[in-house]
XYZ file of C-alpha atoms in Angstrom:
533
model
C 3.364 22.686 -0.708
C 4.440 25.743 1.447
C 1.556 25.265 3.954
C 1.669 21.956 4.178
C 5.373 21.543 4.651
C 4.456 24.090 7.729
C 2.317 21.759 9.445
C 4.382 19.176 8.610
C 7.266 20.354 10.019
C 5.251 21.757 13.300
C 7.900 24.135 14.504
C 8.575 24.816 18.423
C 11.598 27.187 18.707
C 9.608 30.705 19.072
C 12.038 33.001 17.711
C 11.724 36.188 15.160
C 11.407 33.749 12.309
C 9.968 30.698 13.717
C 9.736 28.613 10.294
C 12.761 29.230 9.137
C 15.465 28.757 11.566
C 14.607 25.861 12.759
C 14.304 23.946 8.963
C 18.219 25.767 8.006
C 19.394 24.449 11.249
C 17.710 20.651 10.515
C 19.216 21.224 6.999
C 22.590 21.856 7.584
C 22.496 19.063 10.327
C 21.460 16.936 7.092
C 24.229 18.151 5.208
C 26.629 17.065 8.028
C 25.045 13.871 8.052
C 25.956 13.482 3.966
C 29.224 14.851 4.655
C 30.549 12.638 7.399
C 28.851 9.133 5.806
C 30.725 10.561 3.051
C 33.740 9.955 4.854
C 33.115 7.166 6.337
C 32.084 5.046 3.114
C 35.216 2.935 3.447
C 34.259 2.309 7.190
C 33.927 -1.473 7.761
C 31.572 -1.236 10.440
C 29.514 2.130 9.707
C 26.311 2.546 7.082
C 24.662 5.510 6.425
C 21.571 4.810 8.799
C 23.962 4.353 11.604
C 25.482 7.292 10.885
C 22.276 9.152 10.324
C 21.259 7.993 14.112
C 24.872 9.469 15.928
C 24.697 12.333 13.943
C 20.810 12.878 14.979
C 22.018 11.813 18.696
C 24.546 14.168 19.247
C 22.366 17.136 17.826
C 19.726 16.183 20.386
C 22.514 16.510 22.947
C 23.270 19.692 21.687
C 19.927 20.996 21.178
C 19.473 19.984 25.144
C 21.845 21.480 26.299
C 20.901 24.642 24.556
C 17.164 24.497 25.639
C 18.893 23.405 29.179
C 17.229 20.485 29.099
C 13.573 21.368 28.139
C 13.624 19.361 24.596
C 15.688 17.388 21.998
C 13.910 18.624 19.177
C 13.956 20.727 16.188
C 11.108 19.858 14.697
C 7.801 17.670 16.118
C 7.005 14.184 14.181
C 3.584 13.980 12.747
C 3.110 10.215 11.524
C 0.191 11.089 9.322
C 2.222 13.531 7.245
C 5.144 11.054 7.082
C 3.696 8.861 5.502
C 2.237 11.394 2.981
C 5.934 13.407 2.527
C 8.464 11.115 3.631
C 7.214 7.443 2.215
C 6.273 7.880 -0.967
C 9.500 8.922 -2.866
C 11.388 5.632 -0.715
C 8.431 3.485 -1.682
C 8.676 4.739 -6.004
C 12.204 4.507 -6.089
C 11.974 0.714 -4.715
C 9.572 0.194 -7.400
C 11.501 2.106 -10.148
C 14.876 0.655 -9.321
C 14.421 -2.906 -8.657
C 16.081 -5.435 -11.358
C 12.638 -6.728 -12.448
C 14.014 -9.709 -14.180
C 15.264 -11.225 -10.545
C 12.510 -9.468 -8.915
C 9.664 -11.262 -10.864
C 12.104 -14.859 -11.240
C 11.796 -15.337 -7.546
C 8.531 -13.126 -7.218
C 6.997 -16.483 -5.541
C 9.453 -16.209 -2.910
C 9.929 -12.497 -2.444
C 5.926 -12.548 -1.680
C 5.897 -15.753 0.517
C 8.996 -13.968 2.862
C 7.115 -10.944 2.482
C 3.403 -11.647 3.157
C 3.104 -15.441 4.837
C 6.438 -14.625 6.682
C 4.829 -10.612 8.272
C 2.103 -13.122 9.324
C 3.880 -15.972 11.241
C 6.089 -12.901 12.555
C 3.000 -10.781 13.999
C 1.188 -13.744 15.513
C 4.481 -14.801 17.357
C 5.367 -11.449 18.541
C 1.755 -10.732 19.783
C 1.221 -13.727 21.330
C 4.879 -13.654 22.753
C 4.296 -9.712 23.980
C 0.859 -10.780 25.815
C 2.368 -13.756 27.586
C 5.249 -12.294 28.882
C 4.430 -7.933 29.362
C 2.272 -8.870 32.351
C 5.096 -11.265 33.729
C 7.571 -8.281 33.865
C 4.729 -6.125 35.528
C 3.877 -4.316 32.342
C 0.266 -4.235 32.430
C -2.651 -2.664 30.844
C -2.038 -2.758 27.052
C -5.279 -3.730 25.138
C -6.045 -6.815 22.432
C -5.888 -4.392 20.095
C -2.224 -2.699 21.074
C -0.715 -6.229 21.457
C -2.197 -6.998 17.705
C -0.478 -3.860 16.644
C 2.338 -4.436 18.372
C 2.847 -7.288 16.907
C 2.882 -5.690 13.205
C 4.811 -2.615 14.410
C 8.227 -5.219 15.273
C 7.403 -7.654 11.984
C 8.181 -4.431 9.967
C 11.545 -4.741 8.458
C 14.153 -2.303 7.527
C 17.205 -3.849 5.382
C 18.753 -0.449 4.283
C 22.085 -1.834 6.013
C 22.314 -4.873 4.035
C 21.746 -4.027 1.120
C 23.663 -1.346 1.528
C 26.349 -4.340 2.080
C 24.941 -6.088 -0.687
C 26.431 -6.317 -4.445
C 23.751 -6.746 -7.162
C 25.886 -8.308 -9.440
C 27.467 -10.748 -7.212
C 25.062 -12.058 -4.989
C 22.301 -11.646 -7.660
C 19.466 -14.133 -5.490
C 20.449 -12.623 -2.570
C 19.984 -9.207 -3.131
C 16.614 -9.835 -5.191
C 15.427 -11.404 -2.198
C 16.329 -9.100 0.412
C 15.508 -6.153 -1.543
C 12.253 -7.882 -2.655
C 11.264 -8.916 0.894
C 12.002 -5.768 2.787
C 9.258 -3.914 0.253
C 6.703 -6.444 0.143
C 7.186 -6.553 4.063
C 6.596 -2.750 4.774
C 3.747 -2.654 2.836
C 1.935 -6.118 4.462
C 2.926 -4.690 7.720
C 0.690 -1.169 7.243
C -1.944 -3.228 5.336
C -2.152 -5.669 8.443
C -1.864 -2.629 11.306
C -4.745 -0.695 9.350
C -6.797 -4.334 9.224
C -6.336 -4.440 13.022
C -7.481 -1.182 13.786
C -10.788 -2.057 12.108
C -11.465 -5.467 14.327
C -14.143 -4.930 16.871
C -12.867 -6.180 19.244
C -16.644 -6.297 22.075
C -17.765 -8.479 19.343
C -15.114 -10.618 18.558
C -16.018 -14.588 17.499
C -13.977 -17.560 15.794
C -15.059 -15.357 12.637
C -13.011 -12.631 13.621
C -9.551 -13.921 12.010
C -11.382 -14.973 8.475
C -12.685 -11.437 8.516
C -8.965 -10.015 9.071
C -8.116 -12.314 6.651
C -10.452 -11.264 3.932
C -10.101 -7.292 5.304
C -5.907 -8.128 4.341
C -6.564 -9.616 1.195
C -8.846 -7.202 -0.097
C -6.213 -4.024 0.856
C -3.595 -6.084 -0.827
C -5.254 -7.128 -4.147
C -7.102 -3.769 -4.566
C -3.764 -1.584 -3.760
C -1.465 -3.675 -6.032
C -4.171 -3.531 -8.958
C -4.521 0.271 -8.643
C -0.612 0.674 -8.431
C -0.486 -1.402 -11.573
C -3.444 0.213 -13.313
C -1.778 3.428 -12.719
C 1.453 2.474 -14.157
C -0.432 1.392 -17.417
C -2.425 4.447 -17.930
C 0.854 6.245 -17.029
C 3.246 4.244 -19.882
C 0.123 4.308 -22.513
C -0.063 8.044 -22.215
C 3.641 8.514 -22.004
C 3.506 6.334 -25.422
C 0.679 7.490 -27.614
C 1.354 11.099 -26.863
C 5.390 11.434 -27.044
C 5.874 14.329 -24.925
C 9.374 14.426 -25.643
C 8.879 15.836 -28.739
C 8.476 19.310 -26.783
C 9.713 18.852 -23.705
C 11.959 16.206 -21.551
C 10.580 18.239 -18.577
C 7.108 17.205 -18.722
C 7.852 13.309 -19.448
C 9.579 13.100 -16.213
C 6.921 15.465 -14.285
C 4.056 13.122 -15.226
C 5.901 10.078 -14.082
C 6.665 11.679 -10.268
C 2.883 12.966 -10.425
C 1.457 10.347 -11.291
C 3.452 7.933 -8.882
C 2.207 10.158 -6.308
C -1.723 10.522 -7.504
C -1.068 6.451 -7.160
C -0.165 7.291 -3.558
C -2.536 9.664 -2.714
C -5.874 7.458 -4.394
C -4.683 4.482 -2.354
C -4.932 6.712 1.039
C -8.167 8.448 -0.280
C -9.953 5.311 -0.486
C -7.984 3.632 2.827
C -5.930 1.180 0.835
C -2.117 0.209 1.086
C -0.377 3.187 -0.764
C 3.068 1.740 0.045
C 1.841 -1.583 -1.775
C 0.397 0.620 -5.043
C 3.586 3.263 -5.578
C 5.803 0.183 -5.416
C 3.887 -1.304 -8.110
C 3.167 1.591 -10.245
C 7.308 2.096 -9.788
C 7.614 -1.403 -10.999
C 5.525 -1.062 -14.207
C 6.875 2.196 -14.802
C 10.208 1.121 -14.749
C 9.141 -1.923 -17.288
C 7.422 -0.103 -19.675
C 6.909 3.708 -19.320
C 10.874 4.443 -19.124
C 11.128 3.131 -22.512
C 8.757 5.731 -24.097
C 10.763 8.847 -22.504
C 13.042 10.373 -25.022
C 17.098 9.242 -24.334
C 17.989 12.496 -22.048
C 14.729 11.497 -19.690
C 15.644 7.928 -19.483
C 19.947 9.004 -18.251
C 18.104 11.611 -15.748
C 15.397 9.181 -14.089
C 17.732 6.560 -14.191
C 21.599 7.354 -14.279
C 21.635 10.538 -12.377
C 19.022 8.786 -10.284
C 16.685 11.262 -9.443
C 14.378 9.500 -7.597
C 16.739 7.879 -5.994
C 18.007 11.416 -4.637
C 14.437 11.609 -3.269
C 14.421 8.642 -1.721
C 17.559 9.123 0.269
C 17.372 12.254 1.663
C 13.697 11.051 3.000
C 16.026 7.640 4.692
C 18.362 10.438 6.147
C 15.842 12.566 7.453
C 13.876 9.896 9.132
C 17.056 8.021 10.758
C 18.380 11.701 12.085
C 14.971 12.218 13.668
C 14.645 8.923 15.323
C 18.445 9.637 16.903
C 17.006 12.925 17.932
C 13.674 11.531 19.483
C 15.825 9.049 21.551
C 16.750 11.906 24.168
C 13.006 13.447 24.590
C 13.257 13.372 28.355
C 9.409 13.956 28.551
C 8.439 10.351 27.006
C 10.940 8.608 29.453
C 8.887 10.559 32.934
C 5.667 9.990 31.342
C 6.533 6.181 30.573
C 5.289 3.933 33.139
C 8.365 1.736 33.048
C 11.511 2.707 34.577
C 14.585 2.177 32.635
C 15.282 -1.417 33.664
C 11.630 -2.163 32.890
C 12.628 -0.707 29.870
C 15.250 -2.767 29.093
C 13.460 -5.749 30.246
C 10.833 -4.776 27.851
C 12.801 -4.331 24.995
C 14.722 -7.039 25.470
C 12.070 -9.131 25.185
C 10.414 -7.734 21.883
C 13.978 -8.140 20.366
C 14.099 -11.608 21.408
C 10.534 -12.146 20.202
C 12.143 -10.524 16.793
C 14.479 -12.953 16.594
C 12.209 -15.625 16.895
C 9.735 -14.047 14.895
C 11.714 -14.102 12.332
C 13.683 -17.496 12.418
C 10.509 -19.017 12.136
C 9.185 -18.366 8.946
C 12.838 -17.372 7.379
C 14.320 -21.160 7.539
C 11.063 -23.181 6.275
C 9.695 -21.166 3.808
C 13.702 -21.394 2.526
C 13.374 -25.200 2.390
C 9.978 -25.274 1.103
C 11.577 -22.807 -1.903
C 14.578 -24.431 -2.668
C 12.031 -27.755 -3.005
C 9.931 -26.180 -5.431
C 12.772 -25.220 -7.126
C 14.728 -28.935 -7.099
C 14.053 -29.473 -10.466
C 14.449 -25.584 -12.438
C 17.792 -25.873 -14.388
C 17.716 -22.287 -13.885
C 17.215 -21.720 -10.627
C 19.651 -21.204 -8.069
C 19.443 -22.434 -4.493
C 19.041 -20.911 -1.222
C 21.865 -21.952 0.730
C 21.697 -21.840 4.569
C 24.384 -18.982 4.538
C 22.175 -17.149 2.428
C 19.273 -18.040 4.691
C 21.531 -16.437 7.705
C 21.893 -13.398 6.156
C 18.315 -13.135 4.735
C 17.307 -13.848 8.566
C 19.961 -11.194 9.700
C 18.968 -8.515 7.105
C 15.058 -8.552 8.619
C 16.425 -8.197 11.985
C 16.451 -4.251 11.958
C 13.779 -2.361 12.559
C 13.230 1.826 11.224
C 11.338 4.184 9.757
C 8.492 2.679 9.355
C 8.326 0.966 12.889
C 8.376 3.964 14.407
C 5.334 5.602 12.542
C 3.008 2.913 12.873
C 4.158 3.217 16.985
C 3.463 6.605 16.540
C 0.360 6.257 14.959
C -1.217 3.752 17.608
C 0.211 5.312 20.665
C 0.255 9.194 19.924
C -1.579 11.934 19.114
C 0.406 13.869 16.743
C 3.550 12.780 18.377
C 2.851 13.980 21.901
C 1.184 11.294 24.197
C 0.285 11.558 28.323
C -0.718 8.069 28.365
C 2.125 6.377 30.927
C 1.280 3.266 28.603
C 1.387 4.815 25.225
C 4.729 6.705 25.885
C 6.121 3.428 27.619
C 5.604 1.693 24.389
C 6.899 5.162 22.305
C 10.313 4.436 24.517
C 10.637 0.757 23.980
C 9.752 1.067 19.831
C 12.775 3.910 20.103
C 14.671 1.382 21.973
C 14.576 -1.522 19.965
C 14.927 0.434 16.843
C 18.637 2.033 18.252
C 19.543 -1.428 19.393
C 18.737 -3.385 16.279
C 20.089 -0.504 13.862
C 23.169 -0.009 15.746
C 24.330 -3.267 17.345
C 22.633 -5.419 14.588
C 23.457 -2.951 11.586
C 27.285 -2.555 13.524
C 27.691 -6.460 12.975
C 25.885 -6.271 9.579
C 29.566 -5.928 7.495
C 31.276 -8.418 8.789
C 28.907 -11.088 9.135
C 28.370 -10.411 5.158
C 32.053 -10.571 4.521
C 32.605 -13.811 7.378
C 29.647 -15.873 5.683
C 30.175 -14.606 1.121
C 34.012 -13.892 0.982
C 34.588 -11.885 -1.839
C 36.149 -14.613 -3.920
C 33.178 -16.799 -2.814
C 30.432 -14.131 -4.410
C 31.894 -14.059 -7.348
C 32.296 -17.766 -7.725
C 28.564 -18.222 -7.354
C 28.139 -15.779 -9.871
C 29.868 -17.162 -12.194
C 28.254 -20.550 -11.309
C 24.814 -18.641 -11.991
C 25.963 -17.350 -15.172
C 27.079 -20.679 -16.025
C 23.237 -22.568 -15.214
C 21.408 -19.628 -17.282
C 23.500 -20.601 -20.752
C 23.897 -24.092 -20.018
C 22.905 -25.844 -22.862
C 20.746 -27.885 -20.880
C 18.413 -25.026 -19.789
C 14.848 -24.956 -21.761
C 14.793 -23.133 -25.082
C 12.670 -20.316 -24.934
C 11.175 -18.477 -27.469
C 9.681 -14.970 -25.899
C 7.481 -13.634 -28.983
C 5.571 -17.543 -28.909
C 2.124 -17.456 -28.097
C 0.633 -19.843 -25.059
C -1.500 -20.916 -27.490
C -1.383 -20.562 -31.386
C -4.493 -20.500 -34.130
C -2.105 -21.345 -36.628
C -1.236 -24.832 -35.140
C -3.499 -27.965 -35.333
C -5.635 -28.851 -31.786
C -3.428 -31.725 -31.217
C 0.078 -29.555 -31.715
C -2.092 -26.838 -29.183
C -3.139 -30.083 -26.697
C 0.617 -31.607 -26.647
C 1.538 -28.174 -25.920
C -0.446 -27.774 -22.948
C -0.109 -31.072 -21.164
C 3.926 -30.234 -21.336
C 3.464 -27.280 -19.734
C 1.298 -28.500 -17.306
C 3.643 -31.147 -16.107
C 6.405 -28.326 -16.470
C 4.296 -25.808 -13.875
C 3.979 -29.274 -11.468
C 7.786 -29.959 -11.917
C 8.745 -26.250 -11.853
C 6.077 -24.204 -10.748
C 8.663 -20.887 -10.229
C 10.561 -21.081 -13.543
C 6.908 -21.771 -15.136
C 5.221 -18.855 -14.191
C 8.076 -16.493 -15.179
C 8.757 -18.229 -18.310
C 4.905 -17.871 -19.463
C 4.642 -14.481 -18.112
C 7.315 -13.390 -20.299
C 5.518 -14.597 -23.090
C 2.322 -12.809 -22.271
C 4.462 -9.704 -21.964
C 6.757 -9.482 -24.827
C 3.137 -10.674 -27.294
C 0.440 -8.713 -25.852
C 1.824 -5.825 -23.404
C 5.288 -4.282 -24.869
C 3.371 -3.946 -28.250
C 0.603 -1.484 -26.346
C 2.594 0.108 -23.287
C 5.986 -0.120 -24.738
C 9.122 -1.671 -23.548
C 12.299 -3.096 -25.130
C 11.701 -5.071 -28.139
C 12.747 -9.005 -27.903
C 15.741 -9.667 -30.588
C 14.228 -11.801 -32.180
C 11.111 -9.629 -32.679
C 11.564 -7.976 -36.209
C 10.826 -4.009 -36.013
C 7.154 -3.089 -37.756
């Protein structure tokens, strides 16, 4: 860990003890950074990740005026290593904290934002970018860059609404959001790694299927290993009860194996944002159960991986404010700072677009699906304004994939590659700051207070309305015990009932499946109505 912390960190300052001044002075700067979003919690306008972004900002100035003006930095960013150091602990504690119930209920939707909506974004944006770049006299940028450019800006980061945000009264909301902003970081790296492998000198009207195909294979074969994982990870927790020893090691195989998850999906090139989400999902659902009671309050009350996670967000957003004054990208950019601006501008305005465009229909085209689910609530167009606002920020993750296709290692002498380093920095202040500025009060303008908690109630009210379908979670799909004709009646109904309600189906059956077959082997709450063996 020592060593490669080292490398990670990549240390410039030459002084007597070059590796350790510089990470105390990056620490205390992150202790500052706690310490003031501490004190502005009550702020209506401030969130921690704009407050990360000053804080880094005005230690850059600071730092430059020290070094009279030779660099901004503490510490050099090395994209490969975030994404090894940095990623995975935001990633698991996604996974491991996300209400599953909501999560899976409008799982349908969540993926259709997440993976149909990353691809009506990138096409828009890199179609946009190459129409317009060589119209502002930015010129020279490859297929390939625009391709990636295109999944670099359809990258979401919706820290500062849900940050905003109240679980339990905007339930759908929040599920969504939360759900989408996952689902989206991980299409976006699985769609930026199947770019890099097009060919581009032998391109042909085969080309997209093949992207297609490349995309679908990373996606199927990461979430299966993240879930796999998570299995092996709950059945071991379960048949071998380590908490009869020790509470220690219950919780240590849980973080290592999240993080083997991790590691396996990079070892054999696949999506290891897509499988640590997923092995944090099914870890959550069934291998929290079989830790002993002290385990469960420290993974999940004192919210350890949360800790993780947050301190990785912090780091990230301070670094990014930091990187913003690096006066050698801006003279080795190409573009001046109007062509900057122009440049930006017009990737934020593609954003916009970008996302407006798959945001609004795929809405509609949910809330008909959903016209005839008792229990299924609506997405109302001001929910569909704040789900559009929410994807309109762009962080962490943006920058590392611009890092990763226009820098070596963080340093680049390409006038191109560190024009396109500037704008990524660019649109990732503006949107965080100006967007994430406006985030509170749009919230607050468009779901009043009074408001959320009407449409909870509301909600409350459709789930235990007598009218909702009677469900009994320990029945079978189909039952040996019953005649063929009970088993046939059975499964017309619930073939016309996946037609009628294809979203409320799926859930309900799945939860059937689960509480009969999977909670019995990997553990899990027991249903009430299931008697004890």
């Amino acid at each position: 860990m020592g060593i490669g912390l080292t490398e990670f960190l990549s240390i410039e300052l030459a002084t007597e003890h070059p590796k350790v001044i510089p990470i105390s002075v990056f620490i205390v700067i992150l202790c500052l950074c706690l310490v003031i979003g501490h004190l502005l919690e009550e702020n209506r306008w401030v969130n921690e990740s704009i407050t990360a972004i000053l804080v880094g900002a005005v230690s850059g100035t600071v730092i430059l005026l020290i070094s009279k003006g030779k660099s901004s930095h503490i510490l050099v960013f090395d994209e490969e290593l975030f994404f090894i150091y940095l990623l995975p602990p935001i990633i698991f504690n996604a996974g491991f904290q996300v209400k599953k119930k909501k999560f899976f209920h409008n799982f349908l939707t969540i993926m259709s934002f997440g993976v149909i909506g990353v691809f009506i974004s990138t096409t828009i944006i890199s179609f946009g970018t190459w129409l317009l770049f060589p119209k502002l006299g930015f010129k020279g940028l490859t297929a390939r860059d625009y391709l990636a450019i295109g999944t670099i800006f359809s990258s979401t980061d919706t820290v500062c609404t849900l940050q905003i945000l109240h679980q339990d009264e905007t339930p759908l909301l929040y599920s969504l959001v939360f759900g989408e902003g996952v689902v989206n970081d991980a299409t976006s790296v699985v769609l930026f790694n199947a770019v890099q492998k097009i060919h581009f000198e032998s391109i042909n009207g085969l080309t997209a299927l093949r992207v297609l195909g490349n995309f679908l294979y990373l996606f199927s074969t990461s979430t299966l290993l993240g879930i796999g994982v998570g299995l092996v990870t709950s059945f071991v927790l379960k048949t071998l009860y380590f908490g009869r020893h020790s509470t220690t090691r219950e919780l240590a195989i849980m973080v290592l194996m999240a993080y083997l998850s991790y590691m396996l999906a990079e070892l054999f090139s696949l999506s290891g944002i897509l499988t640590v989400f997923f092995c944090g999902v099914l870890m959550s659902h069934y291998a929290s159960y079989n830790v002993t009671e002290s385990s469960r309050i420290t993974s999940r009350q004192l919210h350890v991986f949360a800790m993780l996670s947050f301190i990785a967000e912090t780091f990230i957003f301070l670094y990014v404010g930091t990187d913003a004054l690096d006066f050698t990208k801006w003279k080795t950019s190409s573009l001046s700072v109007g062509g900057t601006l122009e440049v930006s501008g017009v990737i934020t305005a593609l954003v916009l677009l970008g996302r407006a465009a798959f945001v609004f229909p795929l809405s509609v085209l949910t809330n008909l699906m959903n016209r005839n689910a008792q229990r299924s609530e609506s997405i109302t167009f001001k929910h569909q304004v704040i789900i559009w606002w929410a994807g309109l920020m762009r962080g962490a993750v943006s920058i590392a994939l611009a890092f990763k296709q226009f820098t070596y290692s963080g340093v680049t002498t390409d006038p191109l590659d560190a024009a396109m380093v500037t704008n990524t920095i660019v649109v990732v202040l503006f949107t965080t700051l100006v967007f994430g500025f406006l985030t509170k009060p749009l919230v607050n303008y468009l779901l009043p207070h009074d408001e959320s908690s009407d449409n909870t109630g509301n909600s409350r009210g459709k789930q235990s309305a007598p009218g909702s379908p009677k469900e009994d979670a320990t029945l079978p799909l189909l039952s040996f015990d019953e005649s063929t004709s009970t088993n046939l009646s059975r499964a017309k109904d619930s073939l016309t009932l996946l037609i009628e309600q294809p979203v409320y189906t799926i859930h309900r059956y799945w939860r059937k499946f689960d509480d009969t077959y999977m909670r019995p082997v990997f553990g899990g709450p027991r249903p009430v109505n299931q008697p004890e063996c």
